[in-house]
Amino acid sequence: MTTMRKGRCTARCFAAAFTPTETRVSQMREITATHMPLWGVPGQLATDIVLVVSELVTNAIQHGKGDVELRVRYVGSEVRIEVTDGNPTPAEVRIPDADEESGRGLLLVAALSRKWGVSDGGTTTWCTFRVPQASRVPGTTTRPNHTTADAGRR
């Protein structure tokens, strides 16, 4: 089951809670991709954001516990992605062997996003993208981020 909600979101925010099945990855990519042009996020940046959503949701489905929640917000000059999966073990970058077919998701997140980390409780992995001035939607304001442990670039 997928639950879409606005909750505490503004017009430039969406959240989806869902059971962890592989089909959810493409659904979350599609939902995110649909929002990017509506929010004025330009081409390659929008593509990078969709790719990172795909990687974070995949990690949550493969390594998380229980339902998964995706939240994407565009506030001020920043798009923030948060994926919560119920697993208190923080996500960590690992260096896979050359012949491994997986294990590069967080390397992509670190390379493409401006900043990323894990919440204090370890259940939420987040990242941010800066939206160039010319692309910003008028009327947005900057709000402080959640308190998170500085996970650094892993």
Coordinates of C-alpha atoms in Angstrom, one line a residue:
M1 CA 0.0 0.0 0.0
T2 CA 1.2 3.5 -0.8
T3 CA 0.0 6.5 1.1
M4 CA 0.5 9.9 -0.4
R5 CA 0.2 12.9 1.9
K6 CA 1.0 16.5 2.2
G7 CA 0.8 16.6 6.0
R8 CA 3.1 19.4 7.2
C9 CA 4.3 19.9 3.6
T10 CA 3.9 23.1 1.6
A11 CA 3.0 23.2 -2.1
R12 CA 6.6 22.3 -2.8
C13 CA 6.7 19.1 -0.8
F14 CA 5.4 15.5 -1.0
A15 CA 5.7 12.5 1.2
A16 CA 4.8 8.8 0.5
A17 CA 4.8 5.9 2.9
F18 CA 4.7 2.4 1.5
T19 CA 5.4 -1.2 2.0
P20 CA 8.9 -2.2 0.9
T21 CA 8.6 -3.9 -2.4
E22 CA 10.9 -3.5 -5.5
T23 CA 8.0 -2.0 -7.6
R24 CA 8.0 1.0 -5.2
V25 CA 11.4 2.2 -6.6
S26 CA 10.1 3.0 -10.0
Q27 CA 6.9 4.5 -8.5
M28 CA 8.9 6.9 -6.3
R29 CA 11.1 7.8 -9.3
E30 CA 8.1 8.7 -11.3
I31 CA 6.4 10.7 -8.6
T32 CA 9.6 12.6 -8.0
A33 CA 10.2 13.2 -11.7
T34 CA 6.7 14.6 -12.1
H35 CA 7.3 17.2 -9.3
M36 CA 10.6 18.5 -10.6
P37 CA 9.3 20.6 -13.6
L38 CA 6.3 21.7 -11.5
W39 CA 8.8 23.2 -9.0
G40 CA 11.1 24.6 -11.7
V41 CA 14.0 22.3 -11.1
P42 CA 16.1 22.3 -14.3
G43 CA 17.0 19.3 -16.5
Q44 CA 20.2 17.6 -15.2
L45 CA 19.6 18.6 -11.6
A46 CA 16.2 17.1 -11.8
T47 CA 17.7 13.9 -13.3
D48 CA 20.2 13.7 -10.5
I49 CA 17.5 14.2 -7.9
V50 CA 15.5 11.4 -9.4
L51 CA 18.5 9.1 -9.5
V52 CA 19.3 9.8 -5.8
V53 CA 15.7 9.1 -4.8
S54 CA 16.0 5.8 -6.6
E55 CA 19.2 4.9 -4.8
L56 CA 17.9 5.9 -1.3
V57 CA 14.6 4.1 -1.7
T58 CA 16.4 1.0 -3.0
N59 CA 18.7 1.0 0.0
A60 CA 15.7 1.4 2.4
I61 CA 13.9 -1.5 0.7
Q62 CA 16.9 -3.8 0.7
H63 CA 18.3 -2.9 4.2
G64 CA 15.5 -1.3 6.1
K65 CA 12.9 -2.7 8.6
G66 CA 9.2 -2.2 8.1
D67 CA 7.5 0.5 6.0
V68 CA 9.5 3.1 4.1
E69 CA 8.7 6.8 3.9
L70 CA 10.0 9.2 1.2
R71 CA 9.9 13.0 1.8
V72 CA 11.0 15.5 -0.8
R73 CA 10.9 19.2 -0.1
Y74 CA 11.9 22.3 -2.0
V75 CA 12.4 25.2 0.3
G76 CA 14.4 28.4 -0.4
S77 CA 17.4 27.3 -2.6
E78 CA 17.4 23.7 -1.6
V79 CA 15.7 20.4 -2.5
R80 CA 15.9 18.0 0.5
I81 CA 15.3 14.3 0.2
E82 CA 14.7 12.1 3.3
V83 CA 14.1 8.3 3.3
T84 CA 13.1 6.6 6.6
D85 CA 13.2 2.8 6.8
G86 CA 13.0 1.9 10.5
N87 CA 16.5 0.4 10.6
P88 CA 18.6 2.1 13.4
T89 CA 21.9 1.0 11.7
P90 CA 23.1 4.1 9.9
A91 CA 23.7 3.8 6.1
E92 CA 27.3 3.7 5.2
V93 CA 29.3 4.1 2.0
R94 CA 31.2 1.0 1.1
I95 CA 33.6 0.4 -1.7
P96 CA 32.4 -2.6 -3.6
D97 CA 34.7 -5.0 -5.5
A98 CA 35.0 -4.3 -9.2
D99 CA 32.9 -7.4 -10.1
E100 CA 30.1 -6.7 -7.7
E101 CA 26.8 -5.6 -9.3
S102 CA 25.6 -3.5 -6.4
G103 CA 26.9 -1.5 -3.5
R104 CA 27.4 1.9 -5.2
G105 CA 24.2 3.7 -4.3
L106 CA 25.6 5.8 -1.5
L107 CA 28.7 6.6 -3.6
L108 CA 26.3 8.1 -6.1
V109 CA 24.4 10.0 -3.4
A110 CA 27.7 11.4 -2.1
A111 CA 28.9 12.4 -5.6
L112 CA 25.7 14.0 -6.8
S113 CA 24.3 15.7 -3.7
R114 CA 25.5 18.9 -2.0
K115 CA 25.4 17.3 1.4
W116 CA 24.1 14.0 2.9
G117 CA 23.9 12.3 6.2
V118 CA 21.9 10.1 8.6
S119 CA 19.6 11.1 11.4
D120 CA 20.6 10.7 15.0
G121 CA 18.5 7.6 15.4
G122 CA 20.0 6.1 12.1
T123 CA 16.6 5.5 10.6
T124 CA 16.5 8.4 8.1
T125 CA 19.1 9.0 5.4
W126 CA 18.9 12.5 3.9
C127 CA 20.6 14.6 1.3
T128 CA 20.3 18.1 -0.2
F129 CA 20.7 19.7 -3.6
R130 CA 21.2 23.4 -4.3
V131 CA 18.9 24.8 -6.9
P132 CA 20.5 27.6 -9.0
Q133 CA 19.2 31.1 -8.4
A134 CA 17.7 31.4 -11.9
S135 CA 15.6 28.2 -11.4
R136 CA 14.2 29.1 -8.0
V137 CA 10.4 29.4 -7.6
P138 CA 9.5 32.9 -6.3
G139 CA 8.1 33.1 -2.8
T140 CA 10.0 30.3 -1.2
T141 CA 11.8 30.8 2.1
T142 CA 14.6 29.0 3.8
R143 CA 13.8 27.0 6.9
P144 CA 16.3 25.2 9.2
N145 CA 16.9 21.5 8.6
H146 CA 16.2 18.7 11.0
T147 CA 18.8 18.1 13.6
T148 CA 21.0 15.3 12.3
A149 CA 24.3 13.7 13.1
D150 CA 27.0 14.9 10.8
A151 CA 27.6 11.7 8.9
G152 CA 30.1 13.3 6.6
R153 CA 30.8 12.0 3.1
R154 CA 30.8 8.3 3.5

